[in-house]
Amino acid sequence: MPEPLILGIETSCDDTAVALSRGFNLLADQAASSMDQHAKFGGIVPEVASRAHLEVFQPVLQGALAQAGHQLTDIDAIGVTAGPGLVGSLAVGLAAAKALALALDAPLFGVNHVVAHALVDQMEHGPFLEAVLALVVSGGHTVLLIIDGRHITQLGATLDDAAGEAFDKVGRLLGLPYPAGPHIDLLARDGDPQAIAFPRALTRRQDLEKHPYDFSFSGLKTAAARWIEAHQNRGEAIDLADFSASYAEAAADVLVSKTIQAAKDHHLHTVVIGGGFAANSQLRAKATQKMAEAGLEVRIPRLGLCTDNGAMVAAATEHSFRHGQRPSQMSIGADSAMDLTQMVAEYPQVTRDGRLPSRPLGP
Ligand code: KG4
Ligand code: ZN
């Protein structure tokens, strides 16, 4: 039997992304971003994002089908991001996915966006053969998860800002365009990572006892903001390359050292790094080097699979299939704070006030 043809739909933030895959073999990956409309506001405007998803979903879907040389009726299963993300944006993708699932009589998988950022690596480097340690670093999350088949254990997370968020906020102080992460990355390439000694939060012995696998980036962000302010007050020019290199080094240092420790403590041999911030060159280089020295296999997807995309949702759907996960029910909602130990939204989904939905729809 051929592997299933999977449609993956991602609309959790500003990207309207659709992918088609045959198992873990990616056939098409199309996206349209509304970032240009948000950039002038210095952050994502939810209403604008939802409206853009509505406008471009159909052409992006048609583009993916054309790229893969398939038609809608060929599709065997549909995956869609159910959370975390912006509710209005998620709702557009979910509504489209439900309509398609009903029309095609195909199973629907409401996928967890954060977990999918790690699972997508299988599209590039093949299936996970054993439990992996996943470091997912994005604009909204910084988490360490053990992914073992369809079971997920959360080891730690950021206590405050996500790494990408901290980069975007400091970038704003420097007058860089939003999102600033990629700009800081580029600037850092010509700088000295040891030029400024920025703090490494939660790495002292007493902090490690309480928060061995947690992160904190608000201290780093504040230290950087003070440093910028002090220079501006003295009328001194800021060496953007040295600043960016030192800032990126401090973030990468903590992410990599805590991840290696978690892998050792839990006897895991493979580390997967995903999420938009996994596109960061300094993190990629440090992780590749330090994790190899520690005897770990490190898997980091190519840049296009790190930032939000449809392939991650298709990959999560295929992974769920392989590990015997039942499809979601038609009544799944958009879950902006979806539990990270949930790979796929299960039914019955308990409402925010702890009750079950009163009238389940569909099978
Ligand atoms: O995963 P993602 O595309 O969206 C979320 O799910 O949040 O991540 C977006 C984040 C932004 O904060 C952006 O600044 C950051 O990823 N980012 C980077 C790089 N590329 C994207 N941060 C540092 N270096 C990069 N090269
Ligand atoms: Zn993301």
PDB file of C-alpha atoms in Angstrom, residues 119-259:
ATOM      1  CA  LEU A 119       8.464  16.617  13.992  1.00  0.00           C
ATOM      2  CA  VAL A 120       9.073  18.336  10.629  1.00  0.00           C
ATOM      3  CA  ASP A 121      12.713  17.303  10.768  1.00  0.00           C
ATOM      4  CA  GLN A 122      11.568  13.849   9.648  1.00  0.00           C
ATOM      5  CA  MET A 123      10.729  15.311   6.229  1.00  0.00           C
ATOM      6  CA  GLU A 124      14.420  16.039   5.756  1.00  0.00           C
ATOM      7  CA  HIS A 125      16.341  13.505   7.828  1.00  0.00           C
ATOM      8  CA  GLY A 126      13.951  10.539   7.942  1.00  0.00           C
ATOM      9  CA  PRO A 127      11.776   9.074  10.710  1.00  0.00           C
ATOM     10  CA  PHE A 128      12.770   9.217  14.377  1.00  0.00           C
ATOM     11  CA  LEU A 129      13.900   5.691  15.227  1.00  0.00           C
ATOM     12  CA  GLU A 130      13.863   6.207  18.990  1.00  0.00           C
ATOM     13  CA  ALA A 131      12.856   8.802  21.563  1.00  0.00           C
ATOM     14  CA  VAL A 132      14.364  12.233  20.831  1.00  0.00           C
ATOM     15  CA  LEU A 133      14.981  15.358  22.872  1.00  0.00           C
ATOM     16  CA  ALA A 134      13.364  18.304  21.099  1.00  0.00           C
ATOM     17  CA  LEU A 135      14.396  21.911  21.658  1.00  0.00           C
ATOM     18  CA  VAL A 136      11.744  24.120  20.086  1.00  0.00           C
ATOM     19  CA  VAL A 137      12.649  27.789  19.928  1.00  0.00           C
ATOM     20  CA  SER A 138      10.313  30.240  18.232  1.00  0.00           C
ATOM     21  CA  GLY A 139       8.757  33.660  18.586  1.00  0.00           C
ATOM     22  CA  GLY A 140       6.334  32.395  21.228  1.00  0.00           C
ATOM     23  CA  HIS A 141       7.979  29.326  22.769  1.00  0.00           C
ATOM     24  CA  THR A 142      11.247  27.991  24.118  1.00  0.00           C
ATOM     25  CA  VAL A 143      10.719  24.432  25.340  1.00  0.00           C
ATOM     26  CA  LEU A 144      12.491  21.148  25.908  1.00  0.00           C
ATOM     27  CA  LEU A 145      10.350  18.090  25.145  1.00  0.00           C
ATOM     28  CA  ILE A 146      10.998  14.368  25.032  1.00  0.00           C
ATOM     29  CA  ILE A 147       9.140  12.956  22.029  1.00  0.00           C
ATOM     30  CA  ASP A 148       8.719   9.200  22.231  1.00  0.00           C
ATOM     31  CA  GLY A 149       6.300   7.973  19.577  1.00  0.00           C
ATOM     32  CA  ARG A 150       3.112   9.851  20.383  1.00  0.00           C
ATOM     33  CA  HIS A 151       4.044  10.426  24.021  1.00  0.00           C
ATOM     34  CA  ILE A 152       5.478  13.778  24.984  1.00  0.00           C
ATOM     35  CA  THR A 153       7.083  14.828  28.246  1.00  0.00           C
ATOM     36  CA  GLN A 154       7.775  18.491  28.867  1.00  0.00           C
ATOM     37  CA  LEU A 155      11.091  18.908  30.691  1.00  0.00           C
ATOM     38  CA  GLY A 156      11.258  22.684  30.764  1.00  0.00           C
ATOM     39  CA  ALA A 157      10.288  25.963  29.158  1.00  0.00           C
ATOM     40  CA  THR A 158      11.060  29.639  29.317  1.00  0.00           C
ATOM     41  CA  LEU A 159       9.810  31.302  32.475  1.00  0.00           C
ATOM     42  CA  ASP A 160       9.290  34.594  30.654  1.00  0.00           C
ATOM     43  CA  ASP A 161      10.178  35.655  27.083  1.00  0.00           C
ATOM     44  CA  ALA A 162      10.805  33.214  24.248  1.00  0.00           C
ATOM     45  CA  ALA A 163      14.238  33.541  22.632  1.00  0.00           C
ATOM     46  CA  GLY A 164      12.796  34.885  19.369  1.00  0.00           C
ATOM     47  CA  GLU A 165      10.660  37.377  21.263  1.00  0.00           C
ATOM     48  CA  ALA A 166      13.716  38.668  23.174  1.00  0.00           C
ATOM     49  CA  PHE A 167      15.536  39.183  19.863  1.00  0.00           C
ATOM     50  CA  ASP A 168      12.569  40.971  18.303  1.00  0.00           C
ATOM     51  CA  LYS A 169      12.196  43.315  21.297  1.00  0.00           C
ATOM     52  CA  VAL A 170      15.879  44.265  21.461  1.00  0.00           C
ATOM     53  CA  GLY A 171      15.899  44.691  17.694  1.00  0.00           C
ATOM     54  CA  ARG A 172      13.182  47.288  18.062  1.00  0.00           C
ATOM     55  CA  LEU A 173      15.419  49.310  20.432  1.00  0.00           C
ATOM     56  CA  LEU A 174      18.125  49.224  17.774  1.00  0.00           C
ATOM     57  CA  GLY A 175      15.675  50.401  15.111  1.00  0.00           C
ATOM     58  CA  LEU A 176      15.801  47.105  13.192  1.00  0.00           C
ATOM     59  CA  PRO A 177      12.736  46.007  11.184  1.00  0.00           C
ATOM     60  CA  TYR A 178      10.283  43.516  12.709  1.00  0.00           C
ATOM     61  CA  PRO A 179      10.914  40.633  13.162  1.00  0.00           C
ATOM     62  CA  ALA A 180      14.481  41.451  14.156  1.00  0.00           C
ATOM     63  CA  GLY A 181      15.771  37.889  14.693  1.00  0.00           C
ATOM     64  CA  PRO A 182      17.081  37.387  11.148  1.00  0.00           C
ATOM     65  CA  HIS A 183      18.641  40.897  11.120  1.00  0.00           C
ATOM     66  CA  ILE A 184      20.516  40.327  14.387  1.00  0.00           C
ATOM     67  CA  ASP A 185      21.678  37.000  12.945  1.00  0.00           C
ATOM     68  CA  LEU A 186      23.145  38.719   9.860  1.00  0.00           C
ATOM     69  CA  LEU A 187      24.798  41.505  11.867  1.00  0.00           C
ATOM     70  CA  ALA A 188      26.298  38.989  14.309  1.00  0.00           C
ATOM     71  CA  ARG A 189      28.253  37.239  11.575  1.00  0.00           C
ATOM     72  CA  ASP A 190      30.853  40.049  11.485  1.00  0.00           C
ATOM     73  CA  GLY A 191      31.029  40.610  15.241  1.00  0.00           C
ATOM     74  CA  ASP A 192      33.018  39.374  18.224  1.00  0.00           C
ATOM     75  CA  PRO A 193      30.814  37.098  20.398  1.00  0.00           C
ATOM     76  CA  GLN A 194      33.019  37.818  23.425  1.00  0.00           C
ATOM     77  CA  ALA A 195      32.863  41.634  23.059  1.00  0.00           C
ATOM     78  CA  ILE A 196      30.102  42.111  25.684  1.00  0.00           C
ATOM     79  CA  ALA A 197      29.521  39.765  28.634  1.00  0.00           C
ATOM     80  CA  PHE A 198      25.726  39.387  28.652  1.00  0.00           C
ATOM     81  CA  PRO A 199      24.152  37.295  31.445  1.00  0.00           C
ATOM     82  CA  ARG A 200      23.359  33.582  31.132  1.00  0.00           C
ATOM     83  CA  ALA A 201      20.166  33.183  33.179  1.00  0.00           C
ATOM     84  CA  LEU A 202      19.367  30.101  35.284  1.00  0.00           C
ATOM     85  CA  THR A 203      22.841  28.611  34.879  1.00  0.00           C
ATOM     86  CA  ARG A 204      24.166  29.134  38.423  1.00  0.00           C
ATOM     87  CA  ARG A 205      24.264  26.097  40.678  1.00  0.00           C
ATOM     88  CA  GLN A 206      21.349  27.142  42.916  1.00  0.00           C
ATOM     89  CA  ASP A 207      19.193  28.032  39.877  1.00  0.00           C
ATOM     90  CA  LEU A 208      20.075  24.783  38.144  1.00  0.00           C
ATOM     91  CA  GLU A 209      18.816  22.787  41.121  1.00  0.00           C
ATOM     92  CA  LYS A 210      15.385  24.369  40.845  1.00  0.00           C
ATOM     93  CA  HIS A 211      15.218  24.965  37.086  1.00  0.00           C
ATOM     94  CA  PRO A 212      17.550  22.485  35.397  1.00  0.00           C
ATOM     95  CA  TYR A 213      15.739  22.607  32.057  1.00  0.00           C
ATOM     96  CA  ASP A 214      13.984  25.977  32.193  1.00  0.00           C
ATOM     97  CA  PHE A 215      15.097  29.125  30.428  1.00  0.00           C
ATOM     98  CA  SER A 216      14.733  32.852  31.014  1.00  0.00           C
ATOM     99  CA  PHE A 217      15.451  35.538  28.459  1.00  0.00           C
ATOM    100  CA  SER A 218      13.959  38.643  30.023  1.00  0.00           C
ATOM    101  CA  GLY A 219      17.169  39.281  32.036  1.00  0.00           C
ATOM    102  CA  LEU A 220      19.242  39.074  28.868  1.00  0.00           C
ATOM    103  CA  LYS A 221      16.808  41.413  27.119  1.00  0.00           C
ATOM    104  CA  THR A 222      16.929  43.924  30.004  1.00  0.00           C
ATOM    105  CA  ALA A 223      20.733  43.786  30.226  1.00  0.00           C
ATOM    106  CA  ALA A 224      20.923  44.456  26.493  1.00  0.00           C
ATOM    107  CA  ALA A 225      18.409  47.318  26.758  1.00  0.00           C
ATOM    108  CA  ARG A 226      20.446  48.929  29.581  1.00  0.00           C
ATOM    109  CA  TRP A 227      23.640  48.529  27.597  1.00  0.00           C
ATOM    110  CA  ILE A 228      22.064  50.220  24.560  1.00  0.00           C
ATOM    111  CA  GLU A 229      20.618  53.014  26.723  1.00  0.00           C
ATOM    112  CA  ALA A 230      23.951  53.673  28.470  1.00  0.00           C
ATOM    113  CA  HIS A 231      25.716  53.965  25.127  1.00  0.00           C
ATOM    114  CA  GLN A 232      23.032  56.217  23.689  1.00  0.00           C
ATOM    115  CA  ASN A 233      23.143  58.473  26.796  1.00  0.00           C
ATOM    116  CA  ARG A 234      26.893  58.847  26.413  1.00  0.00           C
ATOM    117  CA  GLY A 235      26.407  59.604  22.744  1.00  0.00           C
ATOM    118  CA  GLU A 236      28.561  56.621  21.783  1.00  0.00           C
ATOM    119  CA  ALA A 237      28.034  54.741  18.544  1.00  0.00           C
ATOM    120  CA  ILE A 238      26.935  51.153  18.984  1.00  0.00           C
ATOM    121  CA  ASP A 239      28.947  48.500  17.197  1.00  0.00           C
ATOM    122  CA  LEU A 240      25.950  46.535  15.919  1.00  0.00           C
ATOM    123  CA  ALA A 241      28.057  43.563  14.848  1.00  0.00           C
ATOM    124  CA  ASP A 242      29.740  43.103  18.250  1.00  0.00           C
ATOM    125  CA  PHE A 243      26.475  43.744  20.081  1.00  0.00           C
ATOM    126  CA  SER A 244      24.561  41.220  17.959  1.00  0.00           C
ATOM    127  CA  ALA A 245      27.294  38.583  18.136  1.00  0.00           C
ATOM    128  CA  SER A 246      27.523  38.851  21.940  1.00  0.00           C
ATOM    129  CA  TYR A 247      23.745  38.817  22.342  1.00  0.00           C
ATOM    130  CA  ALA A 248      23.324  35.795  20.060  1.00  0.00           C
ATOM    131  CA  GLU A 249      26.198  34.033  21.813  1.00  0.00           C
ATOM    132  CA  ALA A 250      24.573  34.467  25.235  1.00  0.00           C
ATOM    133  CA  ALA A 251      21.262  33.022  23.991  1.00  0.00           C
ATOM    134  CA  ALA A 252      22.856  30.122  22.092  1.00  0.00           C
ATOM    135  CA  ASP A 253      25.143  29.289  25.011  1.00  0.00           C
ATOM    136  CA  VAL A 254      22.278  28.716  27.449  1.00  0.00           C
ATOM    137  CA  LEU A 255      20.073  26.896  24.933  1.00  0.00           C
ATOM    138  CA  VAL A 256      22.832  24.483  23.946  1.00  0.00           C
ATOM    139  CA  SER A 257      24.284  23.784  27.404  1.00  0.00           C
ATOM    140  CA  LYS A 258      20.883  23.086  28.989  1.00  0.00           C
ATOM    141  CA  THR A 259      19.844  20.858  26.095  1.00  0.00           C
TER     142      THR A 259
END
